JSON list of C-alpha atoms in Angstrom, two decimals:
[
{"chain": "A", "resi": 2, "resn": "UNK", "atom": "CA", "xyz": [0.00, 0.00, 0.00]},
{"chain": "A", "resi": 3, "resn": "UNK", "atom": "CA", "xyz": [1.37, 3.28, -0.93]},
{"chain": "A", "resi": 4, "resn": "UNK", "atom": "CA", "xyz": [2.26, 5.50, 1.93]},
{"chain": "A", "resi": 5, "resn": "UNK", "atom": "CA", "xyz": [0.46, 8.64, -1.13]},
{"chain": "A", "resi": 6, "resn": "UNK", "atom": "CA", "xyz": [-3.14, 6.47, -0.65]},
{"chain": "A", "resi": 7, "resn": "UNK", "atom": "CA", "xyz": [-4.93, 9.52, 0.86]},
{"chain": "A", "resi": 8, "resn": "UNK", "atom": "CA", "xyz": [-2.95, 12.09, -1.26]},
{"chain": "A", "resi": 9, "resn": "UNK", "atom": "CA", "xyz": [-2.98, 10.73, -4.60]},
{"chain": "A", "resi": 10, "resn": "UNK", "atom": "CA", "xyz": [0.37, 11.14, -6.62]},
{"chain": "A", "resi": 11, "resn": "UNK", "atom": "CA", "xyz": [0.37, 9.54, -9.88]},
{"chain": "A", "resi": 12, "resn": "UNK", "atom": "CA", "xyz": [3.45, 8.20, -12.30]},
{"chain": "A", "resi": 13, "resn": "UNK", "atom": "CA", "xyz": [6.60, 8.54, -9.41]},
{"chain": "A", "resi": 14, "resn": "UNK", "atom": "CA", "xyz": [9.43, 8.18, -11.92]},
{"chain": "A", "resi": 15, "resn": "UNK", "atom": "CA", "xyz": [12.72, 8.53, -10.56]},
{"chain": "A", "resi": 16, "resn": "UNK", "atom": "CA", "xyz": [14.77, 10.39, -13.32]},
{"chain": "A", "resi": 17, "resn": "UNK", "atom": "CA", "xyz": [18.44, 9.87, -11.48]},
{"chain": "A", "resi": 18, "resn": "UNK", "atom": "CA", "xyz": [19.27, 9.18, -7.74]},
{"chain": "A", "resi": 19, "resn": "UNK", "atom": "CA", "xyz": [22.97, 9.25, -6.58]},
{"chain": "A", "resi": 20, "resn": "UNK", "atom": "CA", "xyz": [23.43, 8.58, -2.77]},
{"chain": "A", "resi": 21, "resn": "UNK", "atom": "CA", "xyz": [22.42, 11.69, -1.25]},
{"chain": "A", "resi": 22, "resn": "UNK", "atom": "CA", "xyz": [20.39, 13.63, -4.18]},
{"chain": "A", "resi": 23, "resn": "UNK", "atom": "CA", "xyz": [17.41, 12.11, -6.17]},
{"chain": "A", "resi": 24, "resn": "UNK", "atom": "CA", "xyz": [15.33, 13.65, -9.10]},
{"chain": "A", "resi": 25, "resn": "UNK", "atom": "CA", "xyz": [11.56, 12.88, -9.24]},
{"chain": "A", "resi": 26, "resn": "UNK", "atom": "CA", "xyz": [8.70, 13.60, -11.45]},
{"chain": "A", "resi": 27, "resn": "UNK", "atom": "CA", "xyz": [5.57, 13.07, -10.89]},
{"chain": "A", "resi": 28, "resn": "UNK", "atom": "CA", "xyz": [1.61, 14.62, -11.02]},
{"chain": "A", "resi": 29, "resn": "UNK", "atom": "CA", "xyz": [-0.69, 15.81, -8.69]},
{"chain": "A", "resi": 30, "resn": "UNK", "atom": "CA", "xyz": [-4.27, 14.64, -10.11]},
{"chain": "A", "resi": 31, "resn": "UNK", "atom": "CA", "xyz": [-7.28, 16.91, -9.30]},
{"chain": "A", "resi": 32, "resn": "UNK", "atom": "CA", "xyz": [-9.07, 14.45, -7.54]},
{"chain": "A", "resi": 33, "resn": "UNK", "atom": "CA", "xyz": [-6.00, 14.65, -4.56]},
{"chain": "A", "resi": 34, "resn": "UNK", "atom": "CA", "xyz": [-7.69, 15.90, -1.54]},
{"chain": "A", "resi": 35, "resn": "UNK", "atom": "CA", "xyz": [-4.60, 17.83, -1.38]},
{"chain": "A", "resi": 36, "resn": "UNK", "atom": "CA", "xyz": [-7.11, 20.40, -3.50]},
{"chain": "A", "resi": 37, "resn": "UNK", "atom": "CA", "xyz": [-10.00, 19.96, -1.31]},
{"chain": "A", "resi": 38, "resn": "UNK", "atom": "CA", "xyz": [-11.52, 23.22, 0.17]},
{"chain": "A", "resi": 39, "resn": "UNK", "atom": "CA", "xyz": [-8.72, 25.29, -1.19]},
{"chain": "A", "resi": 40, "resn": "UNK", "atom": "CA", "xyz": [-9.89, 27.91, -4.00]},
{"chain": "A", "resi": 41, "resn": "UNK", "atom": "CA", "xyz": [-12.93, 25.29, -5.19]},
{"chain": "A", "resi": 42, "resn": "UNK", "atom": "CA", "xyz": [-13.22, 27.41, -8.24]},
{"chain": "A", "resi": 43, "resn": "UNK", "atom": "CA", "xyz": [-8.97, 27.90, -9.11]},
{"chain": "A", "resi": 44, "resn": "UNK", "atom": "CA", "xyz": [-7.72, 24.99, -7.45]},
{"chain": "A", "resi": 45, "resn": "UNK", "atom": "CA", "xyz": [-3.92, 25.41, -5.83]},
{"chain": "A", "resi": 46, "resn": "UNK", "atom": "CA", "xyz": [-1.57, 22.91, -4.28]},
{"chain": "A", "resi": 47, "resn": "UNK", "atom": "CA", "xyz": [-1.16, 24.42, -1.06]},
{"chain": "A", "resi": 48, "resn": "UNK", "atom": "CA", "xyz": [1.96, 25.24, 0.32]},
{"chain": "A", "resi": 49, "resn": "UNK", "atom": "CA", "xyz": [1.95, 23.40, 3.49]},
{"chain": "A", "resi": 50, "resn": "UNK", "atom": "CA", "xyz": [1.03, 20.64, 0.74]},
{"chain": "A", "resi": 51, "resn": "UNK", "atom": "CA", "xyz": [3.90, 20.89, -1.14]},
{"chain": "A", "resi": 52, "resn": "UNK", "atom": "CA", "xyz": [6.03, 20.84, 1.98]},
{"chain": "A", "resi": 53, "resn": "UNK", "atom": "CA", "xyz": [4.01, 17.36, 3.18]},
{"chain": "A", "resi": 54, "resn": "UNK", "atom": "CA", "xyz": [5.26, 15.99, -0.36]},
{"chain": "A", "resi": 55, "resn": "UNK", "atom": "CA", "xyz": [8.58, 16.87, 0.08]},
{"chain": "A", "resi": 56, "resn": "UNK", "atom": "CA", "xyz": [9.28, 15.81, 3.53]},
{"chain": "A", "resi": 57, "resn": "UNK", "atom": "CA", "xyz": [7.32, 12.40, 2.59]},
{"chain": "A", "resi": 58, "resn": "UNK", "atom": "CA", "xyz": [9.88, 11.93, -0.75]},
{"chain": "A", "resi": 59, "resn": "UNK", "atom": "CA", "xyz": [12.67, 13.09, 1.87]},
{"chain": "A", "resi": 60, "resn": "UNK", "atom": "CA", "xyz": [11.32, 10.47, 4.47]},
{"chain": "A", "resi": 61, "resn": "UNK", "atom": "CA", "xyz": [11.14, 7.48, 1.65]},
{"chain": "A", "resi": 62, "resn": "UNK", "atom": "CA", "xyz": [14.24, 8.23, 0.13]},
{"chain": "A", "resi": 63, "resn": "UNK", "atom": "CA", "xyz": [16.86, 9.14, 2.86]},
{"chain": "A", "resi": 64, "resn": "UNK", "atom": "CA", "xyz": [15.14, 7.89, 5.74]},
{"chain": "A", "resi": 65, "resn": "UNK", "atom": "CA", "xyz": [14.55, 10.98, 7.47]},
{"chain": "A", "resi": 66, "resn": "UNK", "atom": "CA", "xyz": [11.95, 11.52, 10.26]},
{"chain": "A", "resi": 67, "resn": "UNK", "atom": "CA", "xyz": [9.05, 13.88, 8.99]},
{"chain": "A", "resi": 68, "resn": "UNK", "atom": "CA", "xyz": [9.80, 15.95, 11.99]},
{"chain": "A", "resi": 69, "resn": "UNK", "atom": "CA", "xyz": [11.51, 19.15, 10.58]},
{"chain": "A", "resi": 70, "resn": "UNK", "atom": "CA", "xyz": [13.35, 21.02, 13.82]},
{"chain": "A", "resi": 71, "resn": "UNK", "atom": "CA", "xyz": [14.31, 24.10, 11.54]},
{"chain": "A", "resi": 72, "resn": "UNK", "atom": "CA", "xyz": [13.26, 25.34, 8.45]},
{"chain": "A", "resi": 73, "resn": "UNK", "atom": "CA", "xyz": [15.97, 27.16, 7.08]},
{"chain": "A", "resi": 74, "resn": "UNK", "atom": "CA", "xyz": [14.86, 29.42, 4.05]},
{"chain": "A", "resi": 75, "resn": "UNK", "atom": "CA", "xyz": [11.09, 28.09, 1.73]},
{"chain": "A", "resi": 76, "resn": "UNK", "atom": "CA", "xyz": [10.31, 30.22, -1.28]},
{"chain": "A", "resi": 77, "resn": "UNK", "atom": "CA", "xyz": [7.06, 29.80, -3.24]},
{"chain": "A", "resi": 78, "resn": "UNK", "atom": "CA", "xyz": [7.21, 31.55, -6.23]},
{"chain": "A", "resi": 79, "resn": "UNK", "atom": "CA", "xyz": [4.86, 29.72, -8.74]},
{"chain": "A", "resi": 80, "resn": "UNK", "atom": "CA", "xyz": [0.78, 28.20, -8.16]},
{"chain": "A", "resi": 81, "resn": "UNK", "atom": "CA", "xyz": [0.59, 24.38, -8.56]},
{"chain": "A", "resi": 82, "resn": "UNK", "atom": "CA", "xyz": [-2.47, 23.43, -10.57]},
{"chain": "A", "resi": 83, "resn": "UNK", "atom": "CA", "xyz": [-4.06, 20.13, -10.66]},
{"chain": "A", "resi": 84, "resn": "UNK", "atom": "CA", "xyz": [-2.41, 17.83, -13.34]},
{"chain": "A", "resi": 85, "resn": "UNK", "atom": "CA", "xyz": [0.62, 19.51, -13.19]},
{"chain": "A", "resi": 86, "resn": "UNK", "atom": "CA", "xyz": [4.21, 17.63, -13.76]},
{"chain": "A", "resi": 87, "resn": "UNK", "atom": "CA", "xyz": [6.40, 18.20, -10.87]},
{"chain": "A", "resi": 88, "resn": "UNK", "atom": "CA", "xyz": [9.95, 17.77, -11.28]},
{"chain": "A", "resi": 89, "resn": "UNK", "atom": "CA", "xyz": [11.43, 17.85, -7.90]},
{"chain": "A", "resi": 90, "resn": "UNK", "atom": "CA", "xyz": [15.22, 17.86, -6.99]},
{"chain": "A", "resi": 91, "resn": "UNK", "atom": "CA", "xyz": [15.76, 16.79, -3.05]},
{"chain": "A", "resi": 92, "resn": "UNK", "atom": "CA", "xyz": [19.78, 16.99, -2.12]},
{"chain": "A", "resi": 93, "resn": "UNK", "atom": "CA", "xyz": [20.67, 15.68, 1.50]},
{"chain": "A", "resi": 94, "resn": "UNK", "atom": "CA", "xyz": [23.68, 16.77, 2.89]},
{"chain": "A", "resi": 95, "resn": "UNK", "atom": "CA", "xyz": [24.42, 14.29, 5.24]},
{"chain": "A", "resi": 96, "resn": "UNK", "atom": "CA", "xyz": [27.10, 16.28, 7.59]},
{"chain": "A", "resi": 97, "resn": "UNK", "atom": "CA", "xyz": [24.37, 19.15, 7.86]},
{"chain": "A", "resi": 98, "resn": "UNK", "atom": "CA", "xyz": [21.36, 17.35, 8.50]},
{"chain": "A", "resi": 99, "resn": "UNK", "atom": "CA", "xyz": [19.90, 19.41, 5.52]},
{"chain": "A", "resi": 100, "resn": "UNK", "atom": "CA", "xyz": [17.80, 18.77, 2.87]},
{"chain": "A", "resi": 101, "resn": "UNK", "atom": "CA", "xyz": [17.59, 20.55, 0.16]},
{"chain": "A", "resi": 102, "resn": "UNK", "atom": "CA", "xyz": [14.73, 21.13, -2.73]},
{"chain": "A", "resi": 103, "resn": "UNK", "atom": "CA", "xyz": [13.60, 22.45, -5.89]},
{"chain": "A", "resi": 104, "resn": "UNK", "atom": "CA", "xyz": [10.52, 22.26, -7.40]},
{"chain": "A", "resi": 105, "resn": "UNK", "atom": "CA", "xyz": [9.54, 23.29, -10.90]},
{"chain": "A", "resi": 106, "resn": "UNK", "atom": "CA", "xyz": [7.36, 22.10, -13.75]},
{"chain": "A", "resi": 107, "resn": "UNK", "atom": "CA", "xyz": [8.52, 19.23, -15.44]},
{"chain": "A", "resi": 108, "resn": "UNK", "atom": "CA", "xyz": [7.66, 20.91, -18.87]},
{"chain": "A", "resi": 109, "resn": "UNK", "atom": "CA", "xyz": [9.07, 24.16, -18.53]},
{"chain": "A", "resi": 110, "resn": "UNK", "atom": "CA", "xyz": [12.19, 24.07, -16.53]},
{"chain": "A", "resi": 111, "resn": "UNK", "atom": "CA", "xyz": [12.44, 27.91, -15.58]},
{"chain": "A", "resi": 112, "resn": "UNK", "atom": "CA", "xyz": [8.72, 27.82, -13.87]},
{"chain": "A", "resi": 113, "resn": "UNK", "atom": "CA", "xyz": [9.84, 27.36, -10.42]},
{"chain": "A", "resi": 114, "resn": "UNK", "atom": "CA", "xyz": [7.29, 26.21, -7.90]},
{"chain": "A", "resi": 115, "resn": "UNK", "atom": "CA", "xyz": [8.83, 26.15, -4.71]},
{"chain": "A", "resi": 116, "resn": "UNK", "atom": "CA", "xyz": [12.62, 26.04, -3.30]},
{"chain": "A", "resi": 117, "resn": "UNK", "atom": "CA", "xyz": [14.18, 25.73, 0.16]},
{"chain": "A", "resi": 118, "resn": "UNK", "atom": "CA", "xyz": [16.38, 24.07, 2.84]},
{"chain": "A", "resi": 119, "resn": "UNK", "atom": "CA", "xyz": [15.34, 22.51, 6.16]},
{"chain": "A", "resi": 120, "resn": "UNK", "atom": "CA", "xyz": [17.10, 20.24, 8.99]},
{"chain": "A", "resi": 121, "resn": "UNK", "atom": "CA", "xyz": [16.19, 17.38, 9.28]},
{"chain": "A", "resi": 122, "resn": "UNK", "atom": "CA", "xyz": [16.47, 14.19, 11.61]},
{"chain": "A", "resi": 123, "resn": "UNK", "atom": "CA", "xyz": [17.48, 10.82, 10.93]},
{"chain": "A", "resi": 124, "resn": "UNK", "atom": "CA", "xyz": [14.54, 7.47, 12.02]},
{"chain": "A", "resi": 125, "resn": "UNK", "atom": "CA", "xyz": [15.85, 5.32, 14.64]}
]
């Protein structure tokens, strides 16, 4: 059972992963209840939504608690529309406890979404 079951997220391709940095892509469907209640007529990802997705891709790829002690700098420049391709970029620098992220559209590279850093803790 996918751990995305109550926030749909369809097509998860990984595009490259190294040991501390992976590239996703991936769409939000309008059906996510991510959408629900926000703008009903102009639907938009909401932030804290896009910050649940990262932290969830951060959690399933590096292992890191969803617990985030210190949000270091989160720009949202761009509205996320249902359907959209997200291309997101997570970098974890181990020796920091830092995660790093872009998001943009997957179609149009210079359309950035959302970028940031935040600390992060390790599951025991």
């Amino acid at each position: 059972m996918s751990e995305f079951n109550n926030h749909d997220i369809k097509d998860e391709t990984i595009v490259s992963k190294e040991e501390n940095s992976i590239i996703l892509e991936f769409t939000i469907p309008g059906t996510s209840d991510f959408f629900d209640g926000h703008f009903p007529e102009y639907k938009l990802l909401p932030a804290v939504a896009q910050f649940e997705i990262i932290t969830r891709f951060s959690r399933k790829y590096f292992g890191t608690q969803r617990y985030v002690p210190n949000i270091k700098r989160i720009k949202f420049s761009a509205p996320i529309r249902p359907e959209s391709k997200i291309h997101l970029e997570l970098t974890y620098k181990k020796d920091k406890n830092l995660i790093s992220f872009t998001m943009t559209d997957a179609e149009i590279k210079e359309k950035t979404y959302s970028s940031g850093n935040f600390n992060v803790l390790m599951e025991s």
